[in-house]
Coordinates of C-alpha atoms in Angstrom, one line a residue:
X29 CA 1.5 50.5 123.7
X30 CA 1.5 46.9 122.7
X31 CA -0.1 47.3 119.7
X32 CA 2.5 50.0 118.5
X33 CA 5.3 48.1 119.5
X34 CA 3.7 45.2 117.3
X35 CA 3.8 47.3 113.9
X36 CA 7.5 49.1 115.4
X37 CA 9.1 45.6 115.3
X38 CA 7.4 45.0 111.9
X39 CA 8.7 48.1 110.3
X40 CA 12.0 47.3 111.5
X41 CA 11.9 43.5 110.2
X42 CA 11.4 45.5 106.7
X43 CA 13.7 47.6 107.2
X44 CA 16.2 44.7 107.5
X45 CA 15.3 42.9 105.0
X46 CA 15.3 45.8 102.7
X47 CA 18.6 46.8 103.7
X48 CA 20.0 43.0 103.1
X49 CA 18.6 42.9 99.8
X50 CA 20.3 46.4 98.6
X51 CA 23.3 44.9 100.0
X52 CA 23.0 42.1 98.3
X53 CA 22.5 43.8 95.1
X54 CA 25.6 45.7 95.5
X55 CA 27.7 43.0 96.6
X56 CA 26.3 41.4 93.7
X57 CA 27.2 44.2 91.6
X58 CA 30.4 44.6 92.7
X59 CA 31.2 41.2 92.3
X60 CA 30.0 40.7 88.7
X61 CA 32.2 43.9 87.7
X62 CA 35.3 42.3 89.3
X63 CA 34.5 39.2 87.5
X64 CA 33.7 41.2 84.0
X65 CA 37.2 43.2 84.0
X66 CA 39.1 39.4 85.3
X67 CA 37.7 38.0 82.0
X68 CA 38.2 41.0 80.1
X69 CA 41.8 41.5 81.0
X70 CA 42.6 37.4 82.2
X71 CA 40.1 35.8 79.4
X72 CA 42.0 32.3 80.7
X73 CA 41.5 32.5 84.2
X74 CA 37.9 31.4 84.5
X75 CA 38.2 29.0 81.8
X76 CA 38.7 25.4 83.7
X77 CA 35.2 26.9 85.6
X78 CA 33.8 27.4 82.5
X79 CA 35.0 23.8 80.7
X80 CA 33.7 22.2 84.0
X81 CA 30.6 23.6 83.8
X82 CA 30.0 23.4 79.5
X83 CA 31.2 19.2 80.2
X84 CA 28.2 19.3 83.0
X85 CA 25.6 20.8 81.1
X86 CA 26.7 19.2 77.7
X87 CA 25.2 16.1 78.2
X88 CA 22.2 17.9 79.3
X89 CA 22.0 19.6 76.3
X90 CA 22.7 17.5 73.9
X91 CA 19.7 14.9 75.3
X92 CA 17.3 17.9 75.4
X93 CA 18.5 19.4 71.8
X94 CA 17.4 15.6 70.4
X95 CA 14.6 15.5 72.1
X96 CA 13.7 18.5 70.2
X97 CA 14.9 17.2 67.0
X98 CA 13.1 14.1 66.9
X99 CA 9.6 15.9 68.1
X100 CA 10.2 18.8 65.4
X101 CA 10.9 15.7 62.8
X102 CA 7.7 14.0 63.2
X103 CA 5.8 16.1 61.1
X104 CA 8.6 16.3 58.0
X105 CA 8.6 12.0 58.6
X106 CA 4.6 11.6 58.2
X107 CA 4.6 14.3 55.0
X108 CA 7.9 12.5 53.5
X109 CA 6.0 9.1 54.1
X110 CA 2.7 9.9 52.2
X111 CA 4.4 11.9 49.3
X112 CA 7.2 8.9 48.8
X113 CA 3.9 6.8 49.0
X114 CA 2.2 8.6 46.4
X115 CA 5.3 8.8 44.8
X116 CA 6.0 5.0 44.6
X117 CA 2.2 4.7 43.5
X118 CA 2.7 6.8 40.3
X119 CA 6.3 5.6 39.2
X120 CA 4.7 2.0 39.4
X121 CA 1.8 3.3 37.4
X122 CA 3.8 5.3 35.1
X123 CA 6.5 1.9 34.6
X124 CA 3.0 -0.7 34.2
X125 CA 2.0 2.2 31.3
X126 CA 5.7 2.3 29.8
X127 CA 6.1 -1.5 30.0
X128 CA 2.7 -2.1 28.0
X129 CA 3.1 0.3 25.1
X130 CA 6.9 -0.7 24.8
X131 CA 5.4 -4.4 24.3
X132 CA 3.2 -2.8 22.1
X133 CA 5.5 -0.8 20.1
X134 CA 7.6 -4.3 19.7
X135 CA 4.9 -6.3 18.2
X136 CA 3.6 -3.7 15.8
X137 CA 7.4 -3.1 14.7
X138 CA 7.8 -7.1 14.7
X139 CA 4.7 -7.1 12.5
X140 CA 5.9 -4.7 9.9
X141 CA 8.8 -6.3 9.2
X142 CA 7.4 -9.1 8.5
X143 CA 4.7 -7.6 6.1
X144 CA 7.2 -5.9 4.9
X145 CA 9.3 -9.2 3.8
X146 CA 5.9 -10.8 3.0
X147 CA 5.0 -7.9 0.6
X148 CA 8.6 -8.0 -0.7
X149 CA 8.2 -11.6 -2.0
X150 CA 5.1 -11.4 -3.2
X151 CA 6.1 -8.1 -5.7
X152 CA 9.5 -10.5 -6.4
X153 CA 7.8 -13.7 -7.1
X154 CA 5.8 -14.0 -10.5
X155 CA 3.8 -17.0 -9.4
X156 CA 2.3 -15.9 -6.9
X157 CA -1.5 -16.7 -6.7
X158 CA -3.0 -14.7 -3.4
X159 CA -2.1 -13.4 -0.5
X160 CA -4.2 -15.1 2.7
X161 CA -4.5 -14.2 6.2
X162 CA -4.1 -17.3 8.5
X163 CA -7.4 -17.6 10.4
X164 CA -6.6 -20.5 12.4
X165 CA -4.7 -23.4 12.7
X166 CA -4.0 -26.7 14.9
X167 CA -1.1 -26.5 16.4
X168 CA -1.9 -28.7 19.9
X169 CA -3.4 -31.5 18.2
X170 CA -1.7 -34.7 16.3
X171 CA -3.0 -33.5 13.3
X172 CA -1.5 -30.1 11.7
X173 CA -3.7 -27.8 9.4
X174 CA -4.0 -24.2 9.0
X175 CA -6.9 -22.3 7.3
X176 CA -6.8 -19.7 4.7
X177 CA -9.6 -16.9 4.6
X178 CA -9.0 -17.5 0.2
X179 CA -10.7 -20.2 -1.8
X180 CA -11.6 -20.4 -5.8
X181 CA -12.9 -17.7 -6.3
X182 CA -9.6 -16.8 -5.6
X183 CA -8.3 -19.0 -7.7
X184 CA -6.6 -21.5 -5.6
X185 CA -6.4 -25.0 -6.0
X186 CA -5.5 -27.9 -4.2
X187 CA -1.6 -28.7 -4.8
X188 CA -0.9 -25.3 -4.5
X189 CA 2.6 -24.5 -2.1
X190 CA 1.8 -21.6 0.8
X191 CA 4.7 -19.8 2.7
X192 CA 5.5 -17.2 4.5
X193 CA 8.4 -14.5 5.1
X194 CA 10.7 -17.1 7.0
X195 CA 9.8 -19.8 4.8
X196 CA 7.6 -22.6 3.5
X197 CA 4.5 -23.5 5.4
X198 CA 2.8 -26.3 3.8
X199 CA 0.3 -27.2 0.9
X200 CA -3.0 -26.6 -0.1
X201 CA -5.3 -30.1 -0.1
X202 CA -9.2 -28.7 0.3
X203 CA -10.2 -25.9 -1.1
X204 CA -13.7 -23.7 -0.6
X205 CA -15.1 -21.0 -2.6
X206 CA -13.8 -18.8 -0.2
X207 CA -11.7 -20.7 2.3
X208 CA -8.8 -23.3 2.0
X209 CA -7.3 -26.1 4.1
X210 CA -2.9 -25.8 4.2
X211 CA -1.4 -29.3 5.5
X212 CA 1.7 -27.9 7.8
X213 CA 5.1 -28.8 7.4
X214 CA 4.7 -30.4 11.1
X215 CA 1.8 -32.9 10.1
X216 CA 3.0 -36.6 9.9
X217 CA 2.1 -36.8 6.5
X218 CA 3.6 -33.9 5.2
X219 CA 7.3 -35.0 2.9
X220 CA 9.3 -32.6 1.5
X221 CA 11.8 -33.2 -0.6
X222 CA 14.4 -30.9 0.3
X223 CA 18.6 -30.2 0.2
X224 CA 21.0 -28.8 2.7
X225 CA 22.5 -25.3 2.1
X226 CA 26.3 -25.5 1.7
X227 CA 27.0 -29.4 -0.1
X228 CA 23.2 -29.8 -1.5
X229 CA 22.8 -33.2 -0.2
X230 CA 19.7 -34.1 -1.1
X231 CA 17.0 -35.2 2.1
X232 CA 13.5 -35.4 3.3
X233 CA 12.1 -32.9 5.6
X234 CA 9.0 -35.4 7.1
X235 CA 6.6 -33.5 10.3
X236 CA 6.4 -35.1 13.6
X237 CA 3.2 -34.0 14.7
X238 CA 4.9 -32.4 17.5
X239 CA 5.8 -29.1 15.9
X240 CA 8.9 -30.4 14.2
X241 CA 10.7 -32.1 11.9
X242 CA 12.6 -35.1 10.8
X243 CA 15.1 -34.7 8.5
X244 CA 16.3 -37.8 7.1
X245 CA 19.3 -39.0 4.5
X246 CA 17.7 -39.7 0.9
X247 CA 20.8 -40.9 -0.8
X248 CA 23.6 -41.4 1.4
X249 CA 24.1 -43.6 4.4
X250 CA 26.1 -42.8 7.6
X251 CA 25.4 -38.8 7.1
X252 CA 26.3 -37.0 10.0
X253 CA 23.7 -33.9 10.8
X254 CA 25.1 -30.9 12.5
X255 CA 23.3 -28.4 14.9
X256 CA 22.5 -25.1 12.8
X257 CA 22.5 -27.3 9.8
X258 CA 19.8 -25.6 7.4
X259 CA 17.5 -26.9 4.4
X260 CA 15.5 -25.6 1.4
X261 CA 13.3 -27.0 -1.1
X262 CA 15.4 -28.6 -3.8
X263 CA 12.6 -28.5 -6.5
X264 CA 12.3 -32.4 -6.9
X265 CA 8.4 -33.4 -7.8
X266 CA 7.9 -30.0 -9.4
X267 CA 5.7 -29.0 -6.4
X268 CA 7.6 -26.9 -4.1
X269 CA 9.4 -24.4 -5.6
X270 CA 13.3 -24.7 -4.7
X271 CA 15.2 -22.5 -2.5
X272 CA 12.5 -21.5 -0.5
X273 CA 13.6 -22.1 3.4
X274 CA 12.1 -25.2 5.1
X275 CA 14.1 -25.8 8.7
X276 CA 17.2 -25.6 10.7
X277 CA 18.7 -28.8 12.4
X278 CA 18.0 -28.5 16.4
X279 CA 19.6 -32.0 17.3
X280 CA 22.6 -33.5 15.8
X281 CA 22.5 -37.1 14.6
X282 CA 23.5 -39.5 12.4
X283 CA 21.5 -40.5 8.8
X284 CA 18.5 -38.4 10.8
X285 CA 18.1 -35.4 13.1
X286 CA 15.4 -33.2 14.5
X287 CA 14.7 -29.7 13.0
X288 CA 12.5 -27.1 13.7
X289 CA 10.6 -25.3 10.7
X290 CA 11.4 -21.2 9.8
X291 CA 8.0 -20.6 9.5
X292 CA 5.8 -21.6 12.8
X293 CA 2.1 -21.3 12.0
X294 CA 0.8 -20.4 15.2
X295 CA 3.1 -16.9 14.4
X296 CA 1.6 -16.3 11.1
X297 CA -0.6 -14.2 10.2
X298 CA -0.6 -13.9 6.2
X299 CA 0.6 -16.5 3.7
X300 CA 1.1 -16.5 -0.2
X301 CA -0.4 -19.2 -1.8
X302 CA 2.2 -20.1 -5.3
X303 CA 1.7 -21.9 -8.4
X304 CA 3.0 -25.2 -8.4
X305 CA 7.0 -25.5 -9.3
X306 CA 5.9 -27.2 -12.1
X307 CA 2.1 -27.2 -13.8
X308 CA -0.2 -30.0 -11.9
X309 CA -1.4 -32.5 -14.5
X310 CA -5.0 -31.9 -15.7
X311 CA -7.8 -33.8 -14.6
X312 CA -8.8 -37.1 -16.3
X313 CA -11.3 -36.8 -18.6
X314 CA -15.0 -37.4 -17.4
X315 CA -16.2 -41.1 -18.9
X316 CA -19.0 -40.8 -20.7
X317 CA -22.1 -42.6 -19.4
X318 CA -23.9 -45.5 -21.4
X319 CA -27.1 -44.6 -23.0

């Protein structure tokens, strides 16, 4: 007897439970269809319930939809960094590249214009002797030479005026059979007679030694020199030839100024090597020697 009233009150406790759950269920049911045809037919009468509860959970929402966000952009931030790295790499590469064979592309077309010119006088000028490559010259030292890779046997002589396509560059004083020693423009004992381009007053262009010039009156006192004033060889002592460009005024002053030469040797690399304006003297004869 005890033992069957044990499982008795156990079947009942099921029962009740099982009959408060389908209760549930149907109140549940019943309730949910009510609500369905309210919204259906009233669509605004649950909606300050539904507001109340979309401003609770916004919040919510919002945090966790970040949250996802920033963990689903950490993959697409790490890929994005190495490519724009790489990326960065090769444009720097790429401008490095771009930037040496544009400087590249500027000298060589800097060069042929000025072989061009060079070639032009030479064709243009009937005294022309040689043309000479510029192997080296001095232009750090007190002293200002150059020296030309043509001697005697290319028929050059001591005298002899050398310029280039801006202008003149000095004179020939030492010559080998296959090499030649120019003194610049710039040398302190370099004189050039020479004459300004617009009135022809005459002047001497005389080097500094520092890569410039002097320009000094020859006539006239009390000359005034302007900036941009230029100068050419005027021909006197028959060894430059005249008109061939010698310097432009850098300083203004008064009876002298400072100008700086058209033709700077240390951006040569060929010169022409001309006849004298006028023919050198010829030697003195030899004296003959006593028996």
């Amino acid at each position: 007897m005890p033992a069957r009233d044990r499982r008795t009150g156990f079947s009942r406790r099921r029962q009740y439970g099982a009959f408060l759950g389908y209760v549930l269920a149907v109140a549940g049911a019943v309730v949910g269809a009510v609500l369905l045809i309210v919204s259906t037919t009233r669509p605004g009468t649950f909606a300050p319930v539904r507001m109340t509860a979309a401003s609770i959970t916004a919040p919510v929402s919002t945090g966790i939809d970040a949250v996802f966000r920033w963990v689903g952009a950490i993959p697409t931030t790490i890929g994005t960094y190495f490519n724009v790295h790489g990326e960065n790499a090769m444009l720097r590469a790429e401008r490095t590249a771009t930037r040496a064979a544009l400087m590249q592309a500027r000298t060589i077309a800097y060069d042929n214009r000025r072989l061009r010119r060079l070639l032009a006088l030479r064709d243009r000028s009937a005294d022309t002797v040689v043309t000479a490559r510029l192997v080296s010259s001095t232009p750090s030292s007190g002293r200002r030479f150059a020296l030309l890779n043509a001697g005697t046997m290319s028929d050059v002589r001591p005298g002899m005026p050398g310029r280039g396509p801006e202008g003149l560059v000095g004179r020939v004083t030492e010559v080998g059979p296959l090499a030649a020693r120019v003194l610049l423009l710039t040398d302190p004992e370099s004189v050039v007679p020479v004459r300004r381009i617009g009135d022809g007053m005459p002047a001497i262009a005389a080097g500094r030694g520092d890569g410039r010039i002097d320009i000094k009156s020859a006539e006239r006192t009390n000359v005034r020199f302007s900036a941009r004033d230029m100068f050419v060889t005027s021909g006197t002592g028959g060894l430059y030839p005249p008109n061939i460009p010698v310097a432009r005024i850098s300083t203004a002053g008064i009876d002298q100024a400072i100008a700086i030469p058209f033709a700077a040797p240390d951006t040569l690399d060929f010169a022409v090597v001309q006849r004298p304006f006028m023919p050198l003297p010829p030697p003195p004869p030899s004296l003959p020697t006593a028996p």
